[in-house]
Coordinates of C-alpha atoms and ligand atoms in Angstrom, one line a residue:
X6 CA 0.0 0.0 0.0
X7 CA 1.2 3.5 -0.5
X8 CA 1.4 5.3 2.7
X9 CA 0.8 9.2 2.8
X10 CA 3.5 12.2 3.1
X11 CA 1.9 14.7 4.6
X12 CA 4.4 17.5 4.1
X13 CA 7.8 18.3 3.2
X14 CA 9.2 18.1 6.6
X15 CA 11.1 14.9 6.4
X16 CA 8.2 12.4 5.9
X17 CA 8.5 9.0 4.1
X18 CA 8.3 7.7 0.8
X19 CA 6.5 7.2 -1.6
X20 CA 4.9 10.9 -2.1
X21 CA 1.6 10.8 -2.0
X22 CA 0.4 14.2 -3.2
X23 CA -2.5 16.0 -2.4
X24 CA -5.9 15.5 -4.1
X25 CA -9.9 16.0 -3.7
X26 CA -11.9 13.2 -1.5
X27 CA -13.1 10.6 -3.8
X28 CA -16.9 10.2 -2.8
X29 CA -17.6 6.6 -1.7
X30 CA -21.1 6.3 -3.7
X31 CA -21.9 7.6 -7.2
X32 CA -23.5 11.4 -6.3
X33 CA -25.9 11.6 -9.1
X34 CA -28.0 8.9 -9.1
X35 CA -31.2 10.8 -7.5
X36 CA -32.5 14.4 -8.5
X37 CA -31.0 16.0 -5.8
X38 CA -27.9 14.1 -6.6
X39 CA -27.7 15.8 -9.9
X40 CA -27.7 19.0 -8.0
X41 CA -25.3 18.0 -5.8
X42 CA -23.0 16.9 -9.0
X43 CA -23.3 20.3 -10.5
X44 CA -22.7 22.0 -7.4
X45 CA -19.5 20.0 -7.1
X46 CA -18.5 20.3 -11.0
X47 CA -19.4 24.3 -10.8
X48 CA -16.5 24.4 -7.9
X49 CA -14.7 22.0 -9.2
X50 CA -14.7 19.7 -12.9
X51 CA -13.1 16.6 -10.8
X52 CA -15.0 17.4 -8.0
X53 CA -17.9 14.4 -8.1
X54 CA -15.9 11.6 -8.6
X55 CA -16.2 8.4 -6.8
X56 CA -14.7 5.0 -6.1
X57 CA -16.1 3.4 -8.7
X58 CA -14.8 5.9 -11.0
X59 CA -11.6 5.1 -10.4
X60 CA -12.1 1.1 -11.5
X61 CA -14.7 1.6 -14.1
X62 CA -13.7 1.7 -17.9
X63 CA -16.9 2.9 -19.4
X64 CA -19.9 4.2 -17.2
X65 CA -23.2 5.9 -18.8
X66 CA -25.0 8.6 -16.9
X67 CA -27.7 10.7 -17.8
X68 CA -27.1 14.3 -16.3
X69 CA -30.1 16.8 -16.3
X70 CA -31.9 15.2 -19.0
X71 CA -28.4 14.5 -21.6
X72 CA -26.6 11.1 -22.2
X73 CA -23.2 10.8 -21.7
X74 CA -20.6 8.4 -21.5
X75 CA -17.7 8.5 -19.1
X76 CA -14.4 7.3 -20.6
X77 CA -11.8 5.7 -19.1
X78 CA -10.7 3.1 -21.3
X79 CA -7.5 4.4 -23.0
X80 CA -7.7 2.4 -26.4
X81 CA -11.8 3.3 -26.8
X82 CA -11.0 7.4 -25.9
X83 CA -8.2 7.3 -28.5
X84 CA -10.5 5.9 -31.1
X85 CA -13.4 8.4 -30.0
X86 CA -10.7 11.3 -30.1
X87 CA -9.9 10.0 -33.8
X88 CA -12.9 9.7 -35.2
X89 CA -15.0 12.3 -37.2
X90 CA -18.5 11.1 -35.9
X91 CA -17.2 13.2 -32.5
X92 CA -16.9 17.1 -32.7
X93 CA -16.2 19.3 -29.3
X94 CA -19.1 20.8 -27.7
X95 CA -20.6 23.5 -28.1
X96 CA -19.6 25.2 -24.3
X97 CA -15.7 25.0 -24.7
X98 CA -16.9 27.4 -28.2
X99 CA -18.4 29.8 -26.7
X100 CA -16.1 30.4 -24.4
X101 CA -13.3 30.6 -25.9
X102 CA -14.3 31.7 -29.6
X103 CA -14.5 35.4 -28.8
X104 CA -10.9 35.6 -28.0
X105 CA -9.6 32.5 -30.5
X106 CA -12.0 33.8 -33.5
X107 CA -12.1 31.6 -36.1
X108 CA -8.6 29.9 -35.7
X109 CA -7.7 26.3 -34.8
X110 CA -8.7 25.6 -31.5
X111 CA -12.1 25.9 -32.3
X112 CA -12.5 25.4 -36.1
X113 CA -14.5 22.3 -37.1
X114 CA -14.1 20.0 -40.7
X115 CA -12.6 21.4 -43.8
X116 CA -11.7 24.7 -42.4
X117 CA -9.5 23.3 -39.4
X118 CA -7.9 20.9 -41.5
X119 CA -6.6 23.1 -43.5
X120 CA -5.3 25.5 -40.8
X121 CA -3.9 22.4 -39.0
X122 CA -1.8 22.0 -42.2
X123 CA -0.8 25.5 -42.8
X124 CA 0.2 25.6 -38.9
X125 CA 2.5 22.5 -39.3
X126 CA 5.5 24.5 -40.2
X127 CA 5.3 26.4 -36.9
X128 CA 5.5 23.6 -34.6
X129 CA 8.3 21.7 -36.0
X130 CA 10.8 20.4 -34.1
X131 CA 13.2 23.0 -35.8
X132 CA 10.7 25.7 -35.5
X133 CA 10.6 25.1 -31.6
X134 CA 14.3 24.5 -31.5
X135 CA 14.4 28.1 -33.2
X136 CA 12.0 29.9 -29.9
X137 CA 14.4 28.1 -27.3
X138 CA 16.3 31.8 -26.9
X139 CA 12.7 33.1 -25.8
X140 CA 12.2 30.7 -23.4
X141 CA 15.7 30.8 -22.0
X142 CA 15.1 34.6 -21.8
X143 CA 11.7 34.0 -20.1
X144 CA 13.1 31.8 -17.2
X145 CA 16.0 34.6 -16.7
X146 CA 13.2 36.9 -16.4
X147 CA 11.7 34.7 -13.9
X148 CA 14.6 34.0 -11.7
X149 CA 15.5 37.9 -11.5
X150 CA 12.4 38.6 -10.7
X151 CA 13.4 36.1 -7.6
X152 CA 16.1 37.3 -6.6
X153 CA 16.7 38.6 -2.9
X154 CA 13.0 37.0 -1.7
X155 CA 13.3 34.4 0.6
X156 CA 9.1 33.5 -0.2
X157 CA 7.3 33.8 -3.2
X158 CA 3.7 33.1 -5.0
X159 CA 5.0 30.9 -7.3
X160 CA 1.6 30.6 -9.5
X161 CA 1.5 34.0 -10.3
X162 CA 5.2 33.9 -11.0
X163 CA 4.4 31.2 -13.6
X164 CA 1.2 33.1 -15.1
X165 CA 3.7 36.1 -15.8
X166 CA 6.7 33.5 -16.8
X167 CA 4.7 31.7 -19.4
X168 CA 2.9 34.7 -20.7
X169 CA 6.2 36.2 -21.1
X170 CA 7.4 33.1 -23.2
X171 CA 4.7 32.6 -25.4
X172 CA 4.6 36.5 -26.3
X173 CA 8.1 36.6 -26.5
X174 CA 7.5 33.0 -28.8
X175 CA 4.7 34.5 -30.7
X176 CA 5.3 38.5 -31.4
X177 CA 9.5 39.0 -30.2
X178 CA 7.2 40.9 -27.1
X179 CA 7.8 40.9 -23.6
X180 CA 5.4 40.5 -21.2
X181 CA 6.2 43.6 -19.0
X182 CA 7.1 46.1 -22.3
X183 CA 4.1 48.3 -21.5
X184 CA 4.8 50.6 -24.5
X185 CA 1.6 51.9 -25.9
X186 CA -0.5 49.5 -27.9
X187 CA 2.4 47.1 -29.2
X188 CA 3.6 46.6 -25.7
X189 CA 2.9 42.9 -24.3
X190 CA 1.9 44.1 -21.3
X191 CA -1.5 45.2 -22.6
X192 CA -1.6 41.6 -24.4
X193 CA -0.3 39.9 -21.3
X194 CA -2.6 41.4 -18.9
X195 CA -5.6 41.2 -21.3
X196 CA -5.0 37.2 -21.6
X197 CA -4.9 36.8 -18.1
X198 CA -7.9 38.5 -17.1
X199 CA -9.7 36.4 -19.7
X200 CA -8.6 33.1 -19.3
X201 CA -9.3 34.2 -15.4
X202 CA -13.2 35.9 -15.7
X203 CA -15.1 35.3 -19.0
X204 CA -13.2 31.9 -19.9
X205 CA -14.7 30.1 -17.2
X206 CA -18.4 28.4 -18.2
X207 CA -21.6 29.8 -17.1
X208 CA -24.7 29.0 -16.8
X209 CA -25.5 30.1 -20.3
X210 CA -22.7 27.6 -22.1
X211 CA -24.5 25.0 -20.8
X212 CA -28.3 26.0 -22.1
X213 CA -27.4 27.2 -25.6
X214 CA -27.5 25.0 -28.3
X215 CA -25.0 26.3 -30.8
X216 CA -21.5 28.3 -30.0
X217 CA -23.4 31.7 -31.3
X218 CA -26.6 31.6 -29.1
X219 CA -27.2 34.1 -27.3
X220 CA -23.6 35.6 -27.4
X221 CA -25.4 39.3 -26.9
X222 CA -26.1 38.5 -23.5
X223 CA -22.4 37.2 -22.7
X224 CA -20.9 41.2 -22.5
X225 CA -17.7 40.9 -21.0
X226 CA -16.3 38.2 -23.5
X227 CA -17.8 40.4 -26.2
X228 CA -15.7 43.5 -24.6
X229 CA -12.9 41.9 -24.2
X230 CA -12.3 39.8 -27.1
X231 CA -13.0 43.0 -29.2
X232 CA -9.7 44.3 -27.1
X233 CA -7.3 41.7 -27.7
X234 CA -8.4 41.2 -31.4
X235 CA -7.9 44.6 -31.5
X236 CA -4.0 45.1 -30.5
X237 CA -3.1 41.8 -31.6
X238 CA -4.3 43.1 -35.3
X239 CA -2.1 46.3 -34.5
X240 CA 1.2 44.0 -34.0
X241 CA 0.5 42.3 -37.3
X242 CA 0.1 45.6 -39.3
X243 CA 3.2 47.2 -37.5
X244 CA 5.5 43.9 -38.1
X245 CA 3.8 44.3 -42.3
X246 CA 5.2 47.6 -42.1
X247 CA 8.7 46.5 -40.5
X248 CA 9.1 43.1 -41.3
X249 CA 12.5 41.0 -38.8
X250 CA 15.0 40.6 -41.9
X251 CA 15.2 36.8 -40.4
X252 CA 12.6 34.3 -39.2
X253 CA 12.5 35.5 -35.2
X254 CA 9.0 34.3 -34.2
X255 CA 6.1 32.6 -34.5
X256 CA 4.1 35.7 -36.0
X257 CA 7.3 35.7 -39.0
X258 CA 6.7 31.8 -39.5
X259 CA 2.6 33.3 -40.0
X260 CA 3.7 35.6 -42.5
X261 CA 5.5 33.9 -44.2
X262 CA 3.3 30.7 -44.3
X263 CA 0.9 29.8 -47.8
X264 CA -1.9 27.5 -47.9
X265 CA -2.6 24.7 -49.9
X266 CA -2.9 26.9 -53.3
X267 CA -0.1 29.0 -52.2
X268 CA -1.5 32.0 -50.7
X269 CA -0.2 33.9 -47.6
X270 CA -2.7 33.5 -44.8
X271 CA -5.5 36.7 -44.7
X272 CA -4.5 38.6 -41.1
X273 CA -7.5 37.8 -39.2
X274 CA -6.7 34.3 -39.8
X275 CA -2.8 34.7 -38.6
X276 CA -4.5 36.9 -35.7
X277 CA -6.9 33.9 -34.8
X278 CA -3.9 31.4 -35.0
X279 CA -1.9 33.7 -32.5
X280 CA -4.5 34.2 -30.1
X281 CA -5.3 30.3 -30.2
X282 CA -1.7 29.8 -29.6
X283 CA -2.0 31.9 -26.4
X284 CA -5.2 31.0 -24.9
X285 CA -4.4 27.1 -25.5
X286 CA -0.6 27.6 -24.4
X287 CA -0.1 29.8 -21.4
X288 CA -2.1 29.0 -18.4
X289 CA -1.3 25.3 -19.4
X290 CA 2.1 25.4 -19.1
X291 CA 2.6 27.9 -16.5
X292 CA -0.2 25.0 -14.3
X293 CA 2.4 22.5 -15.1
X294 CA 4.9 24.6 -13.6
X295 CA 3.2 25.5 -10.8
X296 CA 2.6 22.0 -9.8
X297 CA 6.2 20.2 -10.8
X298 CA 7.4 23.1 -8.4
X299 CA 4.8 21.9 -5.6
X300 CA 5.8 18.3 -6.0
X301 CA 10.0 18.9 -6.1
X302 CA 9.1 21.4 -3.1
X303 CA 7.7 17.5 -1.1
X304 CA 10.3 15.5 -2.1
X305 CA 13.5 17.5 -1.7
X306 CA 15.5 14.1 -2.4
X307 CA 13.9 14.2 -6.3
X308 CA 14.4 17.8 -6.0
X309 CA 18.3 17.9 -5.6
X310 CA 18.9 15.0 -7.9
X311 CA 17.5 17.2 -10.6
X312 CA 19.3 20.5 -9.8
X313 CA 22.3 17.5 -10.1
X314 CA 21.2 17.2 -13.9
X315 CA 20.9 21.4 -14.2
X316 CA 24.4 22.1 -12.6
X317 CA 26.0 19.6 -14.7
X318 CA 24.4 21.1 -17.8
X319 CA 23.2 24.3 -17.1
X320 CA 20.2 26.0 -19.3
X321 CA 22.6 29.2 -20.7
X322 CA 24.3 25.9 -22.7
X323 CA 21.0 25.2 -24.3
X324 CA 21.3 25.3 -28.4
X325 CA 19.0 22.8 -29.5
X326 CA 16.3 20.4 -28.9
X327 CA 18.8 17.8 -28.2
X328 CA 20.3 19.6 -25.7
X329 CA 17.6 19.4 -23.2
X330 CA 18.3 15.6 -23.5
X331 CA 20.6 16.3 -20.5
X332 CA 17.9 16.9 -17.8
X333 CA 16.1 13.0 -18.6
X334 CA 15.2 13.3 -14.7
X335 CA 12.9 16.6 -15.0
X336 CA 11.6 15.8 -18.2
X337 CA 10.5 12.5 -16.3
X338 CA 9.0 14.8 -13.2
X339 CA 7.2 16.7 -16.1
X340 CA 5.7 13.4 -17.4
X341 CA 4.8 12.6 -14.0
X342 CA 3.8 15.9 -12.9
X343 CA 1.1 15.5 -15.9
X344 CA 0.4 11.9 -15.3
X345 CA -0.6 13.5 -11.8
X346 CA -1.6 16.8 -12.5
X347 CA -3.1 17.2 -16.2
X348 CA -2.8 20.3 -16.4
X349 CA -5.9 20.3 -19.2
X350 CA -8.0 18.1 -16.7
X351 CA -11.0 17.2 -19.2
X352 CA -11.3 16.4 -22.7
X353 CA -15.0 16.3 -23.7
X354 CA -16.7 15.1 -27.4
X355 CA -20.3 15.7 -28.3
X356 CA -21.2 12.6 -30.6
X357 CA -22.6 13.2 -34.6
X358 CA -23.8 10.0 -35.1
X359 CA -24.4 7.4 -33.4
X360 CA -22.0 5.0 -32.2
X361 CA -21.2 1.9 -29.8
X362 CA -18.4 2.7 -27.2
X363 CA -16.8 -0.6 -25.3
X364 CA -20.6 -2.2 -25.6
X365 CA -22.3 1.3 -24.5
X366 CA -25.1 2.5 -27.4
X367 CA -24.1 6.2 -28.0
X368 CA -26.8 8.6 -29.9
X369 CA -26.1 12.0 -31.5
X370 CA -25.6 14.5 -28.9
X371 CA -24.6 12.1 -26.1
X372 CA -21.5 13.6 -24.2
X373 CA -18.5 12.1 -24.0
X374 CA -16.0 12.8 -21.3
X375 CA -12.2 11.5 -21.0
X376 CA -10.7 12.5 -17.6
X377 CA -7.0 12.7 -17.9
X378 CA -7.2 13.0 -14.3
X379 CA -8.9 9.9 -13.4
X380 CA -7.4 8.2 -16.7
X381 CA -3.9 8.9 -15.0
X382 CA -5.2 8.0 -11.3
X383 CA -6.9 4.5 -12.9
X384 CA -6.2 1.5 -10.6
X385 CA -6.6 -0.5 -13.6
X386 CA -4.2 1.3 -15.5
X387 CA -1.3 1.9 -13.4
X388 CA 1.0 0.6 -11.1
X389 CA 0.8 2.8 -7.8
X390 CA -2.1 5.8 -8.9
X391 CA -1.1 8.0 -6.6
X392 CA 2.4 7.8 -5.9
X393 CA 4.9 10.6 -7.5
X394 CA 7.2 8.3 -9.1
X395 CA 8.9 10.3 -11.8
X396 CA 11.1 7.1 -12.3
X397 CA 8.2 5.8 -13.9
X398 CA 9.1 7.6 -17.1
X399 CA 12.9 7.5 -17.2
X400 CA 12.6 4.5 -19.3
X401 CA 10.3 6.0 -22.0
X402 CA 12.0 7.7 -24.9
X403 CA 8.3 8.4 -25.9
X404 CA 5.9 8.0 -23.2
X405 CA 3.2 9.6 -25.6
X406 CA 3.2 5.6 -26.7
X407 CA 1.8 4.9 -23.1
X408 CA -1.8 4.4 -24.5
X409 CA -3.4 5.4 -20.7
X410 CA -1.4 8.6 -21.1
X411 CA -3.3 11.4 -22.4
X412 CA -1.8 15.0 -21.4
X413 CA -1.9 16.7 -24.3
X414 CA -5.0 14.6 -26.0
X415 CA -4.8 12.0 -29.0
X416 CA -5.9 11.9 -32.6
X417 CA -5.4 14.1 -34.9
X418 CA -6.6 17.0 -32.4
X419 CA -3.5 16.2 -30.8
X420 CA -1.8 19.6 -28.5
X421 CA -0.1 20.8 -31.3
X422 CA 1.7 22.9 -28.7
X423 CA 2.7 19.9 -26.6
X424 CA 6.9 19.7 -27.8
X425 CA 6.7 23.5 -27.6
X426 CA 5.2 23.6 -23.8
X427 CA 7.4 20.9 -23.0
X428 CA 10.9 22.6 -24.4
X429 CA 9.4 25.9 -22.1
X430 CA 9.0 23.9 -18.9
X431 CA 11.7 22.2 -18.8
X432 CA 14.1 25.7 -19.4
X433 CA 12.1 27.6 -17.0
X434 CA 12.3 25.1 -14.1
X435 CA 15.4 24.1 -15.1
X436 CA 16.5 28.0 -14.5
X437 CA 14.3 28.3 -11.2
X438 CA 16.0 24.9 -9.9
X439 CA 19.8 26.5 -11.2
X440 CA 19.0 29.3 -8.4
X441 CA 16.6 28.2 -6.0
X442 CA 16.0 25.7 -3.5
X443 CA 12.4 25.3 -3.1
X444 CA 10.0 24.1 0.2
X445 CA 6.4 25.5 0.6
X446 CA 6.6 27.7 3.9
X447 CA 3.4 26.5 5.2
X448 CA 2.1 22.6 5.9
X449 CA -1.4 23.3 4.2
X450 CA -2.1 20.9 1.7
X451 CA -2.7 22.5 -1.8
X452 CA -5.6 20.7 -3.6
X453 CA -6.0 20.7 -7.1
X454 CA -9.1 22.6 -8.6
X455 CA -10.8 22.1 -12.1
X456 CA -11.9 24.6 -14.3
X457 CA -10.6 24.9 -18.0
X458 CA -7.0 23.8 -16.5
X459 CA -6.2 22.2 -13.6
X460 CA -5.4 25.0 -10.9
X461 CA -4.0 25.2 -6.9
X462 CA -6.9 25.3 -4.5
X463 CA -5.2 28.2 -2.7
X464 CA -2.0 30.0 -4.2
X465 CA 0.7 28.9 -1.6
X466 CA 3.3 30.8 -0.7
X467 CA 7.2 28.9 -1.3
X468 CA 10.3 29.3 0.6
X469 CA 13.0 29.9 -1.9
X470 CA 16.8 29.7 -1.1
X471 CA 19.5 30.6 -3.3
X472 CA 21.9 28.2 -4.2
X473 CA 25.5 29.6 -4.1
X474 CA 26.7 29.3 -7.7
X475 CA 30.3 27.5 -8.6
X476 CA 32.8 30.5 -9.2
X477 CA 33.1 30.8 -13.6
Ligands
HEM27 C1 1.3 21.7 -20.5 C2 0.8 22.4 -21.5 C3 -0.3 22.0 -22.4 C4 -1.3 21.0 -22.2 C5 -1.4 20.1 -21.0 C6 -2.1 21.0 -23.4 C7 -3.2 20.1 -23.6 C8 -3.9 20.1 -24.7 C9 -5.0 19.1 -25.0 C10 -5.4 18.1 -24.0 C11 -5.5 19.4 -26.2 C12 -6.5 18.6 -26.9 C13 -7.9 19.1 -26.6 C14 -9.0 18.3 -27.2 O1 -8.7 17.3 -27.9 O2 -10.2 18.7 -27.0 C15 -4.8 20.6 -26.7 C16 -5.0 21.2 -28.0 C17 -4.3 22.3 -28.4 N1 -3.2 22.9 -27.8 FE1 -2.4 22.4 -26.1 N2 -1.6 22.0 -24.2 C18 -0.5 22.6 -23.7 C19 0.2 23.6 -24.2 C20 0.0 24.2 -25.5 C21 0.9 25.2 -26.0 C22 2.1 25.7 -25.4 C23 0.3 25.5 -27.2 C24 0.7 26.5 -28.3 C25 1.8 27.3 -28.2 C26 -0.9 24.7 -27.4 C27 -1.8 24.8 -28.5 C28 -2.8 24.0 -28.6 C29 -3.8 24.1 -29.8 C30 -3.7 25.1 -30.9 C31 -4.7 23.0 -29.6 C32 -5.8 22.7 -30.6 C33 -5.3 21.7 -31.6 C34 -6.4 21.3 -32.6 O3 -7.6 21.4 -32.3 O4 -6.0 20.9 -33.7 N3 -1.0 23.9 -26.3 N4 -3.8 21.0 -25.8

C-alpha cells in the first residue's frame, strides 16, 4: 500500500500528493444528486468523482436530461478522439471563440484541416528549437524577478513567466514592455484577465445549443475579445510595415506561411492562430509549472537530484532540442507531474452519429467525457495511482506511446503545442532549480481545482533559497 506524506518536513516515501476526497457512492444517481453533482463540478470539474470511477472503464450517466458516456478506457478514448463522428461541444466554443476567432482551436471540418496544415510549419521540431532563446530569456526573467526573496507566490510567478514566453514566442514581445499599444503588457494582462473571468463556463454555455446563441447576453467576453483582437491586429500591421530581416518568431513563420494553393494566410486568420496559440498555451504550461514546483518542493530528495542534472548542464548551454536531453530526470517529473496533475484536466466530445463505445449505445448529442485526471489516477491502469514516481518515465523515450497517457490529447486534435510547452518547462524550471532551493513555507495541503485547467486550491506561498553558484 502506499502510505501518505503529509508535508515536506522529512516524511517518508512514496509521495503521496494532495488530491480531492473521492466520494464513496456515485453522487448523481437521484435528483438532488444531480444537483449535488453540478454544485460539485461548478467548484470543481473533478469534484464528483467516486470510487467506482476510479475502476470503471466505461460508465453511462444521464445528467439533467443528456446522455453521456464517461471514458476511461484508453484504447476506446483514442479511437473516439480520432474519429470524425465526434466534434467538441458546443460550451468550450463559446467560451473561448470570442478571443480564438475563427482559428484552430475551435474550427470544425474542412476549415480546421486546412489551418492544421498550414500551422505544421510552426511547430516543427526545428521551428521550436528556433524559440528556445525566448524561453531561456523567459526563465531569466523569472529568476530575476526572484532574486533577494526568501518567499514567493509561485503561480502568479508562472502566469507572468509563461505569458512572457509565449509572447516573447509569438510577437518577439515581452510581457512587462508596456509601451503603448504594441507593448505585451497590454496583451499579457488582457490574456490573463480572460482566461481568469469570461473563460470560465456559465450558466449560459450549458443552455445554448449552438456556439453563437445568445452571445449578446455574454458582455464581458464580447468587450474583451474585441480588445485583444484589436492590439493583436495592431502588432501584425506594424510587423507588415517593419518586417524581422530573419525568421525570429512565430508571427514571422505566420507571415510567411501559404496555404494549400499557395496563398499567404489573410490577417484575421494569422491573428486567430496567435490568439489560439495563447489562450491554449499559457495558463497550461505555467499549471504545469506550478505543480512540478509543488511536487519537487515535497520531495527534496527528487528535488536535488535534478538541480544534479541542471548544474551539470546548465540552461545558458541550451542550443538545440537535443540539448535538453541532459535533464532525462525533469523531463521525467514533467511526465509525472502531468500523469498527476493534467494540467488540461478534461477532454470532452459531443457525438454526430451514433456509435457503440466498449458495448455502451451512443446517440447523437450524447456527451462524451475523457478525464485525464482519473485516466492517470486509474487502478486498472497503473501501477501505484497516486504515488509521484517520476522514475516511472525514465525508461520511456516516448511516453506519448503509453496508451493510458493522455496530457496533451490524442488523434489528430492532438496539442499541437505539446513539444513547444514541454521545451518551455523544462528551461524555465530548469533555471528556477539552477538558483533556488524550493519548500512550501506552510504545511497546508494544496488541492488541485478544475476549471478549464487544472489549478491550486489556494496559491501557496514557497520558501526559496538561493543556491550559491560555482565560481566561472
Ligand atoms: C502543459 C501544457 C499543455 C497542455 C497540457 C495542453 C493540452 C492540450 C490538450 C489536451 C489538447 C486537446 C484538446 C481536445 O482534444 O479537445 C490541446 C490542444 C491544443 N493545444 Fe495544447 N496543451 C498545452 C500547451 C500548449 C501550447 C504551449 C500551445 C501553443 C503554443 C498549445 C496549443 C494547442 C492548440 C492550438 C490546440 C488545438 C489543436 C487542434 O484542435 O487541432 N497547447 N492541448
Amino acid at each position: 500500500m502506499d502510505s501518505p506524506v503529509l508535508s515536506n518536513f522529512g516524511l517518508t516515501a512514496p509521495l503521496i500528493p494532495p488530491a480531492p476526497r473521492i466520494h464513496p457512492r456515485p453522487l448523481g444517481v437521484t435528483p438532488l444528486g444531480q444537483l449535488r453533482v453540478a454544485l460539485e463540478m461548478g467548484r470543481s470539474l473533478i469534484g464528483a468523482y467516486c470510487e467506482e470511477d476510479y475502476e470503471s472503464l466505461a460508465a453511462p450517466y444521464m445528467f439533467m436530461g443528456h446522455p453521456g458516456l464517461f471514458l476511461n478506457d484508453p484504447g476506446s478514448a483514442r479511437r473516439v478522439l480520432s474519429s470524425p463522428k465526434y466534434a467538441r461541444p458546443v460550451k468550450a466554443a463559446r467560451s473561448l471563440k470570442p478571443l480564438v476567432g475563427e482559428g484552430v482551436l475551435m474550427s470544425e471540418g474542412e476549415t480546421w484541416r486546412r489551418q492544421r496544415k498550414s500551422l505544421a510549419p510552426v511547430f516543427t521540431p526545428a521551428a521550436t528549437g528556433g524559440l528556445l532563446p525566448h524561453f531561456i530569456a523567459a526563465g531569466e526573467g523569472l529568476t530575476r524577478a526572484l532574486v533577494g526573496k526568501d518567499r514567493a507566490n509561485l503561480a502568479q510567478a508562472f502566469h507572468h513567466a509563461t505569458l512572457d514566453a509565449v509572447l516573447r514566442a509569438l510577437f518577439s514581445r515581452r510581457a512587462d514592455a508596456a509601451k503603448g499599444v504594441f507593448g505585451g503588457a497590454i496583451l499579457a494582462d488582457l490574456a490573463r484577465r480572460y482566461m481568469e473571468g469570461p473563460a470560465h463556463f456559465n450558466l449560459l454555455d450549458f443552455v445554448a445549443k449552438g456556439a453563437d446563441d445568445l452571445t449578446f447576453l455574454d458582455g464581458e467576453r464580447r468587450r474583451m475579445g474585441a480588445r485583444w483582437f484589436k492590439a493583436v491586429d495592431a502588432l501584425i500591421e506594424e510587423r507588415r510595415r517593419n518586417p524581422h530581416s530573419a525568421v525570429l518568431d512565430m508571427l514571422d513563420r505566420l507571415l510567411a506561411a501559404r496555404d494549400e494553393d499557395d496563398r499567404p494566410l489573410p490577417d484575421q486568420e494569422i491573428r486567430d492562430q496567435c490568439s489560439s496559440m495563447l489562450a491554449a498555451g499559457f495558463e497550461t504550461t505555467s499549471r504545469l509549472l506550478f505543480w512540478a514546483t509543488y511536487l519537487l518542493a515535497l520531495d527534496p530528495v527528487t528535488q536535488n537530484r535534478a538541480r544534479a542534472e541542471v548544474a551539470a548542464f546548465p540552461p545558458e548551454r541550451i542550443t538545440g532540442l537535443d540539448d535538453l536531453k541532459a535533464w532525462p530526470l525533469l523531463r521525467s517529473v514533467l511526465f509525472e507531474t502531468l500523469r498527476l496533475y493534467p494540467t488540461a484536466p478534461m477532454i470532452a466530445r459531443q457525438a454526430l452519429e451514433p456509435d457503440e463505445v466498449l458495448g455502451c449505445e451512443v446517440v447523437p448529442g450524447c456527451m462524451i467525457t475523457i478525464s485525464p485526471w482519473v485516466m492517470h489516477r486509474h487502478r486498472k491502469l497503473w501501477d501505484a495511482p497516486t504515488a509521484f514516481r517520476p522514475e516511472r518515465f525514465l525508461d520511456q523515450t516516448h511516453p506519448w506511446g503509453i496508451e493510458a497517457f493522455l496530457p496533451f490529447g490524442a488523434g489528430p486534435r492532438v496539442c499541437i503545442g505539446a513539444g513547444f510547452a514541454m521545451a518551455e518547462a523544462q528551461i524555465v524550471l530548469a533555471g528556477l532549480l539552477e538558483r533556488f532551493a524550493v519548500a512550501m513555507a506552510s504545511d497546508r495541503p494544496v488541492i488541485p481545482r478544475a476549471s478549464i485547467t487544472l489549478g491550486p486550491d489556494h496559491e501557496p506561498e514557497f520558501r526559496l533559497t538561493p543556491i550559491m553558484q560555482a565560481p566561472a
